[in-house]
Amino acid sequence: MEAKKVKINKRLDLARLPQHIAIIMDGNGRWATRRGLPRNMGHKAGCENLKVIVQHIYDLGIKCATFFVFSTENWRRPKEEIDGIFAVVRDYLNEDGDDFVKKGARIIVSGDYKKLPADIVETFEHLIDKTKDCTKFTLNLAVNYGARDEMLRGINMVVREGRELASPDEFEKYLYSSGLPPLDFVIRTSGEQRLSNFMLWQLAYSELYFTRTYWPSFSPKELQLALIDFQKRKRRFGAV
Ligand code: IPE
Ligand code: IPE
Ligand code: MG
């Protein structure tokens, strides 16, 4: 998280920001291919951009952000690419780990991250523990995450407890996102207009925003434009 001053668009109302924003960071591969680079260079550039956007979300004063880092379906990619993605995750955690604590940022993970290489699992555990009392900002990293897996895991916990749940709110406690603010706004980059098994429970009433920009090129300026678009929407939640 390197601090770099970004001008705030005058049309953005800082008093009406979403409480919880999520980003499906898509398009790293195409960003690289366009430039004649190997796909893994796209993941490296994507990780650099993750740092920039996390910093900007934090600077704007948004309290919680979820980033889709690696899906349960991404294991279908060639081993070399998977290793490349894990290498950038490793570097990110090692480089920015101390900064999270300094900033009062809590790190949590959605997904079965224990299936990652042992040293990354250890780093995650260390960071989760070290930042558990930080309250200024929550960074939720979706790693080896799939919404269907998350829901099935929750259902199995309920079954093991022999309970019958009375309301959807009760089920939320069994999800990785338990305790996080409601997911207000989801952005997907790269032009794909699908959810790819991302937070299917949590986004029942989220506002969705799709942009053609590839993730490594998605700038703080464009994030502000997306937030301005969010602020123009009338959320009804089924009422009139
Ligand atoms: C998103 O970029 C990053 C991950 C899924 C890990 P992609 O790697 O999916 O990039 P495209 O969609 O192939 O361009
Ligand atoms: C979704 O992107 C997963 C992440 C961004 C981590 P994908 O590139 O894997 O999604 P599909 O395969 O295009 O649906
Ligand atoms: Mg993709």
PDB file of N, CA and C and ligand atoms in Angstrom, residues 24-26 68-71 74 77 188 192 194 196, ligand 2:
ATOM      1  N   ILE A  24     -14.017  -8.224  -8.818  1.00  0.00           N
ATOM      2  CA  ILE A  24     -13.587  -9.415  -9.550  1.00  0.00           C
ATOM      3  C   ILE A  24     -12.499  -8.924 -10.500  1.00  0.00           C
ATOM      4  N   MET A  25     -11.254  -9.192 -10.106  1.00  0.00           N
ATOM      5  CA  MET A  25     -10.108  -8.629 -10.840  1.00  0.00           C
ATOM      6  C   MET A  25      -9.817  -9.497 -12.060  1.00  0.00           C
ATOM      7  N   ASP A  26     -10.462  -9.209 -13.158  1.00  0.00           N
ATOM      8  CA  ASP A  26     -10.327 -10.073 -14.339  1.00  0.00           C
ATOM      9  C   ASP A  26      -9.610  -9.330 -15.471  1.00  0.00           C
ATOM     10  N   PHE A  68     -11.382 -10.745  -5.438  1.00  0.00           N
ATOM     11  CA  PHE A  68     -11.348 -12.130  -5.917  1.00  0.00           C
ATOM     12  C   PHE A  68      -9.947 -12.394  -6.478  1.00  0.00           C
ATOM     13  N   VAL A  69      -9.180 -13.196  -5.753  1.00  0.00           N
ATOM     14  CA  VAL A  69      -7.776 -13.438  -6.092  1.00  0.00           C
ATOM     15  C   VAL A  69      -7.607 -14.735  -6.879  1.00  0.00           C
ATOM     16  N   PHE A  70      -8.281 -15.802  -6.426  1.00  0.00           N
ATOM     17  CA  PHE A  70      -8.116 -17.127  -7.054  1.00  0.00           C
ATOM     18  C   PHE A  70      -9.374 -17.937  -6.779  1.00  0.00           C
ATOM     19  N   SER A  71      -9.971 -18.479  -7.844  1.00  0.00           N
ATOM     20  CA  SER A  71     -11.235 -19.191  -7.663  1.00  0.00           C
ATOM     21  C   SER A  71     -11.008 -20.695  -7.557  1.00  0.00           C
ATOM     22  N   ASN A  74     -10.052 -21.965 -10.825  1.00  0.00           N
ATOM     23  CA  ASN A  74      -8.772 -21.569 -11.425  1.00  0.00           C
ATOM     24  C   ASN A  74      -7.707 -22.675 -11.362  1.00  0.00           C
ATOM     25  N   ARG A  77      -6.232 -24.213 -14.619  1.00  0.00           N
ATOM     26  CA  ARG A  77      -5.197 -23.556 -15.449  1.00  0.00           C
ATOM     27  C   ARG A  77      -3.895 -24.361 -15.409  1.00  0.00           C
ATOM     28  N   ARG A 188     -16.698  -5.790 -11.852  1.00  0.00           N
ATOM     29  CA  ARG A 188     -15.904  -6.778 -12.585  1.00  0.00           C
ATOM     30  C   ARG A 188     -15.226  -6.087 -13.755  1.00  0.00           C
ATOM     31  N   GLU A 192     -16.149  -9.110 -19.179  1.00  0.00           N
ATOM     32  CA  GLU A 192     -17.021 -10.276 -18.974  1.00  0.00           C
ATOM     33  C   GLU A 192     -18.187  -9.866 -18.080  1.00  0.00           C
ATOM     34  N   ARG A 194     -20.347 -11.716 -16.129  1.00  0.00           N
ATOM     35  CA  ARG A 194     -20.804 -12.890 -15.374  1.00  0.00           C
ATOM     36  C   ARG A 194     -20.151 -12.842 -14.001  1.00  0.00           C
ATOM     37  N   SER A 196     -19.012 -15.785 -12.261  1.00  0.00           N
ATOM     38  CA  SER A 196     -17.976 -16.813 -12.089  1.00  0.00           C
ATOM     39  C   SER A 196     -17.885 -17.337 -10.646  1.00  0.00           C
TER      40      SER A 196
HETATM   41  C1  IPE B   2     -12.781 -15.029 -12.032  1.00  0.00           C
HETATM   42  O1  IPE B   2     -12.124 -14.835 -13.232  1.00  0.00           O
HETATM   43  C2  IPE B   2     -11.813 -15.370 -10.945  1.00  0.00           C
HETATM   44  C3  IPE B   2     -10.926 -14.297 -10.502  1.00  0.00           C
HETATM   45  C4  IPE B   2     -10.936 -13.082 -10.936  1.00  0.00           C
HETATM   46  C5  IPE B   2      -9.977 -14.663  -9.469  1.00  0.00           C
HETATM   47  P1  IPE B   2     -11.948 -16.024 -14.313  1.00  0.00           P
HETATM   48  O2  IPE B   2     -11.156 -15.467 -15.412  1.00  0.00           O
HETATM   49  O3  IPE B   2     -11.420 -17.229 -13.629  1.00  0.00           O
HETATM   50  O4  IPE B   2     -13.449 -16.304 -14.737  1.00  0.00           O
HETATM   51  P2  IPE B   2     -14.024 -16.993 -16.060  1.00  0.00           P
HETATM   52  O5  IPE B   2     -13.305 -18.298 -16.217  1.00  0.00           O
HETATM   53  O6  IPE B   2     -13.757 -16.065 -17.198  1.00  0.00           O
HETATM   54  O7  IPE B   2     -15.488 -17.148 -15.811  1.00  0.00           O
END
